[in-house]
């Protein structure tokens, strides 16, 4: 589960990111609570507008931000973006502390935060490839998610407590201080141990190369569609938690507690994803259906505490979807295009919020927060049906009887496994042998370490077992076997005792 921590650079980055993530969750909790209760009169639509301004730049700037992550050194990119995020948090905190903040200030802050995050997110997501080996990449992505959700358990609860104790402005200032942990971690990394990934060349068409690559991969298109639906309509947790807290007559402390309880299930889902050898499409589909059922259950909960308990199921399903989809996209994408593809993935995930958050907020205002949860449940079920339909009609998925169990079903596909579609192609180069002779042909060498993709086997191969074959015999011995059996049977007819075996003694095995 924690095998990626064997890398020193990743251990340092993991600790620094964990501290910063706690501050980020504190700020996100305080930001939505300030908009909902301090600057408006429980206006959920204003919260939706704030979220839309925060996530819209990731959608609009995706061609530029992805190319930045692929062309420039990601460590330097993160130094700049983390410093900018620290400055924004401290500036808004000072406005709130001195009582000068207005609603338009929050809108401007959310927009600037979104622009910086649009550059920071693809670089931070793909930076894990610079810290660990290719075989540990999927595990490192899952541990990043575990760090993010462990911080979610601490940050919102701490924010709710600090809002009551010292006020919301100090929460933003404390978050600014936590960015120092990331900056120190980046400075402590050993440059010679960082993996140097191929950089995007300076050529025409680089801005749209990521779009063309995703369009050529039908499996990625399906993943992106599912993530868009769930991200736009299902991941609006600030709206759900804040409006349901008001619905039950609770305050800032209980609102922060809801986010922390949600993180318990999220952390569990991330750790279970870290145990898997690789990310699979079927896990994304099953988790989408589970998420839809969990949100529907939460919408029907009659009390605050039963609703809070259902949040663990919601968090488990949501993080399983996001962690598996993130790992699948990163581990099956060409290294030269990983930044642009991940920028497009994050833009679809977060960029759907400007469309979905105002709609969900308007539904919560008009009909109540339970109907907003119903919208999220419908979106998740539709996403699961789209993924399932692709497996059935495009890959020929069929449910059959297990070859070794009469009561256990098995899944088979007429097409190649999904991960096999995404195997990175290699280029043939000349292979030098120890005893090479002139005139020998050229062979395809082993794949370089930074281009390795875990081997994938179809369900037909995985469900079969080796069949032992009889050892070859000489003609004389093969002809002698039925004759000897006939003689033994005649002896047994006479005295009922099997005679001792005759014939040449077996030769002893050689020591080597």
XYZ file of C-alpha atoms in Angstrom:
512
model
C 0.000 0.000 0.000
C 2.849 2.438 0.789
C 5.510 1.087 -1.595
C 6.070 4.471 -3.285
C 7.453 5.905 -0.041
C 10.669 3.963 -0.681
C 11.721 6.959 -2.821
C 13.279 9.734 -0.709
C 12.041 12.557 -2.925
C 8.501 11.257 -2.829
C 8.579 10.975 0.984
C 9.567 14.638 1.280
C 6.939 15.730 -1.239
C 4.254 13.620 0.461
C 4.843 15.268 3.867
C 4.921 18.807 2.464
C 1.806 18.256 0.359
C -0.067 16.812 3.343
C 0.529 19.965 5.410
C -0.471 22.214 2.511
C -3.593 20.154 1.785
C -4.791 20.665 5.358
C -4.548 24.428 4.853
C -6.247 24.239 1.456
C -9.245 22.427 2.952
C -9.418 24.969 5.754
C -9.537 27.763 3.187
C -12.138 26.047 0.976
C -14.407 25.473 3.977
C -14.050 29.064 5.197
C -14.543 30.512 1.709
C -17.921 28.868 1.128
C -19.094 29.567 4.678
C -18.201 33.269 4.334
C -20.164 33.538 1.077
C -23.159 31.647 2.451
C -23.519 33.213 5.904
C -21.381 36.375 6.262
C -21.703 38.106 2.879
C -25.141 36.782 1.825
C -28.289 35.533 3.539
C -27.886 31.771 2.951
C -27.649 32.269 -0.820
C -26.617 28.895 -2.268
C -26.616 30.388 -5.776
C -23.816 32.790 -4.713
C -21.800 29.782 -3.509
C -22.320 28.199 -6.912
C -21.108 31.361 -8.669
C -17.999 31.408 -6.487
C -17.234 27.798 -7.362
C -17.859 28.489 -11.054
C -15.373 31.387 -11.065
C -12.825 29.233 -9.258
C -12.961 26.300 -11.677
C -13.757 27.993 -15.020
C -10.109 28.923 -15.804
C -9.107 25.248 -15.763
C -11.530 24.700 -18.627
C -10.671 27.819 -20.622
C -6.874 27.662 -20.290
C -6.418 23.911 -20.795
C -4.376 24.108 -24.070
C -1.873 26.513 -22.499
C -1.558 25.018 -19.011
C -1.028 21.468 -20.275
C 1.725 22.555 -22.648
C 3.418 24.473 -19.803
C 3.543 21.269 -17.741
C 5.011 19.295 -20.672
C 7.586 21.879 -21.803
C 9.024 23.418 -18.611
C 10.534 21.926 -15.475
C 7.644 21.064 -13.190
C 9.582 21.736 -10.014
C 10.087 25.385 -10.989
C 6.460 25.699 -12.084
C 5.299 24.547 -8.660
C 7.622 26.977 -6.876
C 5.950 29.871 -8.720
C 2.347 28.692 -8.389
C 2.592 27.747 -4.713
C 4.054 31.178 -3.915
C 1.181 32.861 -5.775
C -1.423 30.779 -3.928
C 0.164 31.718 -0.597
C -0.001 35.423 -1.486
C -3.687 35.231 -2.491
C -4.694 33.473 0.726
C -2.938 35.976 2.970
C -4.370 38.968 1.036
C -7.991 37.813 1.354
C -7.431 36.902 4.988
C -6.288 40.446 5.764
C -9.396 41.889 4.053
C -11.616 39.707 6.225
C -9.701 40.421 9.435
C -10.028 44.201 8.961
C -13.690 43.932 7.911
C -13.156 45.254 4.382
C -14.243 42.172 2.424
C -17.292 42.307 0.164
C -18.913 39.722 -2.074
C -17.159 40.967 -5.197
C -13.833 40.564 -3.397
C -14.612 36.871 -2.968
C -15.534 36.609 -6.646
C -12.223 38.192 -7.733
C -10.295 35.996 -5.295
C -12.013 32.851 -6.627
C -11.186 33.843 -10.226
C -7.501 34.519 -9.486
C -7.307 31.321 -7.463
C -8.715 29.444 -10.437
C -6.170 30.937 -12.861
C -3.217 29.967 -10.664
C -4.654 26.504 -10.015
C -5.129 26.019 -13.766
C -1.333 26.186 -14.143
C -0.557 24.412 -10.867
C -2.849 21.383 -11.178
C -1.457 19.626 -14.304
C 2.109 20.272 -13.161
C 1.375 18.936 -9.657
C -0.532 15.900 -10.937
C 2.223 14.868 -13.354
C 5.067 15.790 -10.972
C 4.624 12.364 -9.368
C 6.152 10.833 -12.521
C 9.350 12.783 -11.763
C 9.521 11.444 -8.194
C 8.945 7.670 -8.526
C 9.692 4.860 -10.949
C 7.161 3.847 -13.600
C 6.158 0.703 -11.700
C 5.202 2.811 -8.641
C 3.320 5.553 -10.485
C -0.182 4.161 -9.975
C 0.512 3.634 -6.268
C 1.933 7.167 -5.906
C -1.170 8.662 -7.540
C -3.363 6.781 -5.061
C -1.234 7.904 -2.111
C -1.525 11.506 -3.302
C -5.279 11.065 -3.151
C -4.964 9.513 0.310
C -2.966 12.565 1.452
C -5.577 14.882 -0.032
C -8.404 13.112 1.770
C -6.531 12.692 5.040
C -6.213 16.471 4.991
C -9.951 16.683 4.335
C -10.533 14.875 7.646
C -8.537 17.535 9.514
C -8.960 20.767 7.527
C -12.744 21.352 7.522
C -13.147 20.472 11.197
C -10.234 22.761 12.098
C -11.738 25.526 9.941
C -15.117 25.247 11.648
C -13.443 25.452 15.050
C -11.247 28.425 14.066
C -14.148 30.326 12.481
C -15.976 30.197 15.820
C -12.822 30.886 17.864
C -10.931 33.614 15.970
C -12.954 34.387 12.837
C -12.836 33.329 9.179
C -10.085 35.780 8.163
C -7.425 34.030 10.237
C -8.241 30.733 8.506
C -7.041 32.218 5.192
C -3.885 33.585 6.821
C -3.083 30.204 8.428
C -3.579 28.530 5.054
C -1.034 30.933 3.561
C 1.498 29.801 6.163
C 1.000 26.119 5.280
C 2.316 26.738 1.749
C 5.744 27.144 3.291
C 5.781 23.362 3.839
C 5.480 22.724 0.087
C 8.091 25.336 -0.787
C 10.555 23.845 1.708
C 9.844 20.324 0.382
C 10.503 21.445 -3.211
C 13.793 23.018 -2.129
C 14.873 19.801 -0.330
C 14.365 17.491 -3.331
C 17.530 15.999 -4.814
C 17.687 17.083 -8.419
C 19.844 14.163 -9.572
C 17.198 11.701 -8.351
C 14.378 13.342 -10.322
C 13.308 11.427 -13.422
C 13.814 13.511 -16.544
C 10.722 13.016 -18.645
C 10.737 13.843 -22.385
C 9.787 17.463 -23.017
C 7.331 18.602 -25.651
C 9.144 19.827 -28.785
C 8.686 23.306 -30.181
C 6.577 22.504 -33.227
C 3.263 23.412 -34.789
C 0.128 21.793 -33.426
C 1.402 21.279 -29.874
C -1.551 23.139 -28.348
C -4.062 20.641 -29.771
C -1.880 17.521 -29.583
C -3.542 16.468 -26.344
C -7.009 16.782 -27.888
C -5.986 14.697 -30.891
C -4.464 12.021 -28.662
C -7.570 11.706 -26.485
C -9.807 11.620 -29.573
C -7.799 8.637 -30.857
C -8.344 6.751 -27.578
C -12.020 5.693 -27.169
C -11.367 4.386 -23.658
C -10.134 7.823 -22.540
C -13.143 9.508 -24.150
C -15.495 7.325 -22.078
C -13.532 8.050 -18.885
C -13.666 11.786 -19.576
C -17.439 11.724 -20.206
C -18.067 9.853 -16.949
C -15.794 12.174 -14.974
C -17.508 15.230 -16.488
C -20.993 14.122 -15.432
C -19.946 13.233 -11.897
C -17.691 16.284 -11.498
C -20.296 18.746 -12.780
C -23.340 17.498 -10.867
C -22.100 15.079 -8.200
C -18.976 16.632 -6.665
C -20.573 19.851 -5.367
C -19.934 18.885 -1.759
C -19.676 22.471 -0.425
C -23.233 23.128 -1.637
C -24.537 19.830 -0.277
C -22.849 20.127 3.118
C -23.573 23.815 3.746
C -27.231 23.674 2.682
C -27.922 20.441 4.554
C -26.284 21.898 7.687
C -28.679 24.858 7.430
C -31.555 22.446 6.690
C -30.940 20.701 10.014
C -30.457 24.007 11.852
C -26.726 23.535 12.488
C -23.816 25.984 12.504
C -20.254 26.303 11.223
C -18.894 23.608 13.540
C -21.331 20.965 12.276
C -20.726 22.089 8.683
C -17.004 21.450 9.088
C -17.763 18.130 10.767
C -19.760 16.983 7.722
C -16.745 17.505 5.465
C -14.481 15.625 7.885
C -16.851 12.652 8.096
C -17.019 12.622 4.295
C -13.230 12.377 4.294
C -13.295 9.154 6.341
C -14.835 7.288 3.429
C -12.629 9.189 0.984
C -9.449 8.127 2.775
C -10.624 4.513 2.842
C -11.286 4.559 -0.885
C -7.874 6.074 -1.635
C -5.997 3.501 0.473
C -7.856 0.598 -1.140
C -6.980 2.046 -4.558
C -3.315 2.125 -3.479
C -3.435 -1.640 -2.849
C -4.458 -2.436 -6.427
C -1.727 -3.265 -8.896
C -3.123 -0.873 -11.526
C -6.178 1.194 -12.398
C -9.004 -0.553 -14.286
C -11.961 0.744 -16.266
C -14.437 -1.603 -14.586
C -13.593 -0.163 -11.156
C -14.513 3.330 -12.400
C -17.888 2.058 -13.648
C -18.737 0.133 -10.476
C -17.695 3.061 -8.281
C -19.945 5.409 -10.296
C -22.968 3.212 -9.645
C -22.034 2.955 -5.962
C -21.673 6.745 -5.718
C -25.131 7.284 -7.218
C -26.716 4.890 -4.713
C -24.857 6.529 -1.794
C -26.006 10.046 -2.752
C -29.598 8.844 -3.062
C -29.417 7.272 0.398
C -28.040 10.530 1.834
C -30.934 12.501 0.313
C -33.415 10.322 2.237
C -31.719 10.554 5.649
C -34.094 12.068 8.284
C -31.584 13.405 10.848
C -28.281 15.250 10.858
C -26.297 12.310 12.234
C -27.721 9.747 9.803
C -26.934 12.152 6.957
C -23.397 12.568 8.306
C -22.956 8.775 8.458
C -24.086 8.419 4.832
C -21.356 10.896 3.897
C -18.763 8.161 4.428
C -20.352 6.139 1.612
C -20.380 9.204 -0.630
C -16.714 9.905 0.059
C -15.726 6.283 -0.573
C -17.453 6.186 -3.958
C -16.251 9.609 -5.094
C -12.574 9.060 -4.300
C -12.571 5.566 -5.792
C -13.809 7.085 -9.054
C -11.333 9.967 -9.101
C -8.271 8.028 -7.940
C -8.821 5.169 -10.383
C -9.573 7.502 -13.298
C -6.519 9.642 -12.520
C -4.243 6.601 -12.304
C -5.693 5.103 -15.482
C -5.137 8.294 -17.490
C -1.584 8.869 -16.230
C -0.279 5.310 -16.560
C -1.656 4.739 -20.072
C -0.665 8.046 -21.673
C 2.497 8.829 -23.660
C 5.033 10.606 -21.375
C 5.477 13.434 -23.889
C 1.739 14.187 -23.767
C 0.989 13.409 -20.126
C 0.823 17.046 -19.013
C -1.601 18.082 -21.760
C -3.808 15.017 -21.300
C -3.892 15.524 -17.523
C -4.698 19.221 -18.022
C -7.627 18.177 -20.195
C -8.693 15.597 -17.600
C -8.580 18.127 -14.748
C -10.344 20.721 -16.910
C -13.184 18.313 -17.565
C -13.340 17.285 -13.910
C -13.180 20.785 -12.449
C -14.363 22.731 -15.478
C -17.742 21.017 -15.337
C -18.360 22.828 -12.058
C -19.201 26.182 -13.753
C -22.043 24.378 -15.504
C -23.194 22.072 -12.728
C -22.659 24.128 -9.550
C -25.069 26.982 -10.416
C -27.696 24.452 -11.523
C -27.325 22.400 -8.334
C -27.358 25.601 -6.242
C -30.499 26.834 -7.995
C -32.214 23.488 -7.402
C -31.259 23.649 -3.712
C -32.718 27.176 -3.462
C -35.942 26.317 -5.307
C -36.807 22.836 -4.019
C -34.382 22.183 -1.177
C -30.986 20.472 -0.779
C -32.451 16.949 -0.956
C -33.477 17.523 -4.570
C -29.948 18.779 -5.293
C -28.622 15.450 -4.003
C -31.123 13.725 -6.295
C -29.579 15.513 -9.304
C -26.170 14.171 -8.286
C -27.539 10.628 -7.983
C -29.074 10.729 -11.471
C -25.820 12.046 -13.000
C -23.783 9.236 -11.391
C -26.163 6.517 -12.582
C -26.106 7.918 -16.129
C -22.292 7.911 -16.047
C -22.221 4.278 -14.913
C -24.656 3.268 -17.677
C -22.512 5.013 -20.307
C -19.413 3.119 -19.175
C -21.291 -0.174 -18.995
C -22.782 0.373 -22.448
C -19.319 0.958 -23.910
C -18.026 -2.280 -22.398
C -21.000 -4.240 -23.811
C -21.281 -2.758 -27.292
C -17.699 -1.666 -28.055
C -15.716 -4.368 -26.282
C -18.253 -7.179 -26.385
C -18.478 -7.788 -22.636
C -20.448 -10.899 -21.677
C -21.238 -12.507 -18.342
C -20.566 -16.272 -18.501
C -20.335 -19.156 -16.074
C -17.018 -19.528 -14.321
C -15.074 -22.515 -15.724
C -14.258 -23.821 -12.221
C -17.395 -22.869 -10.282
C -21.021 -23.518 -11.186
C -22.369 -20.652 -9.034
C -19.759 -18.005 -9.748
C -20.075 -15.708 -12.789
C -17.167 -14.534 -14.898
C -16.749 -11.625 -17.324
C -15.299 -12.065 -20.787
C -14.638 -9.654 -23.620
C -14.654 -10.129 -27.369
C -12.160 -7.264 -27.745
C -8.703 -6.795 -26.256
C -8.448 -5.630 -22.638
C -8.882 -1.885 -22.173
C -5.366 -1.354 -20.864
C -3.949 -3.255 -23.832
C -5.428 -0.615 -26.139
C -3.378 1.996 -24.332
C 0.007 0.245 -24.383
C 2.652 2.716 -25.426
C 4.224 1.803 -28.752
C 7.997 1.354 -28.900
C 10.418 2.235 -31.660
C 12.721 -0.428 -33.115
C 16.439 0.297 -32.709
C 19.534 -1.808 -33.299
C 20.202 -4.416 -30.603
C 23.864 -5.179 -29.833
C 24.675 -8.779 -28.793
C 27.766 -9.979 -26.972
C 28.669 -12.276 -29.910
C 27.133 -10.286 -32.737
C 28.281 -11.216 -36.239
C 28.258 -8.970 -39.293
C 25.148 -9.218 -41.416
C 22.737 -10.008 -38.592
C 19.347 -8.323 -38.773
C 17.891 -5.759 -36.419
C 15.632 -6.670 -33.527
C 13.208 -4.781 -31.272
C 14.969 -4.164 -27.919
C 13.364 -4.188 -24.483
C 11.222 -1.170 -23.608
C 13.094 1.514 -21.594
C 12.269 1.673 -17.888
C 10.415 4.979 -18.178
C 8.152 3.550 -20.925
C 7.151 0.304 -19.250
C 3.443 -0.494 -18.959
C 2.275 -3.327 -16.643
C 1.450 -6.463 -18.596
C -2.264 -7.037 -19.047
C -4.007 -10.341 -19.638
C -7.464 -11.012 -20.950
C -10.079 -12.687 -18.824
C -9.860 -15.809 -20.982
C -6.188 -16.219 -20.127
C -6.641 -15.314 -16.477
C -9.355 -17.950 -15.953
C -7.439 -20.861 -17.480
C -5.019 -23.186 -15.740
C -2.090 -25.105 -17.215
C -2.912 -28.644 -18.372
C -0.143 -31.209 -17.700
C 0.896 -33.148 -20.807
C 2.107 -36.786 -20.730
C 5.825 -37.309 -21.057
C 6.936 -38.642 -24.465
C 7.823 -42.351 -24.602
C 9.755 -44.421 -27.075
C 7.852 -46.733 -29.426
C 9.176 -49.887 -27.738
C 8.141 -48.723 -24.235
C 4.776 -47.434 -25.479
C 4.036 -50.816 -27.064
C 5.220 -52.636 -23.935
C 2.760 -50.785 -21.615
C -0.506 -52.463 -22.797
C 1.229 -55.877 -22.950
C 2.474 -55.516 -19.349
C -0.998 -54.388 -18.208
C -2.481 -57.488 -19.898
C -0.006 -59.795 -18.120
C -0.726 -58.174 -14.754
C -4.441 -58.631 -15.255
C -3.942 -62.382 -15.983
C -1.887 -62.804 -12.810
C -4.553 -61.039 -10.741
C -7.164 -63.400 -12.193
C -5.179 -66.349 -10.843
C -4.109 -65.274 -7.355
C -5.540 -61.723 -6.809
C -2.042 -60.328 -6.123
C -0.386 -57.765 -8.357
C 3.105 -58.918 -9.315
C 6.162 -56.775 -8.724
C 7.037 -54.427 -11.541
C 9.575 -55.782 -13.972
C 11.733 -54.143 -16.524
C 14.786 -51.992 -16.447
C 15.457 -49.993 -13.341
C 14.948 -46.245 -13.640
C 18.119 -44.336 -14.261
C 19.176 -42.020 -11.423
C 18.759 -38.294 -12.025
C 21.858 -36.295 -12.738
C 23.012 -33.937 -10.050
C 22.930 -30.958 -12.409
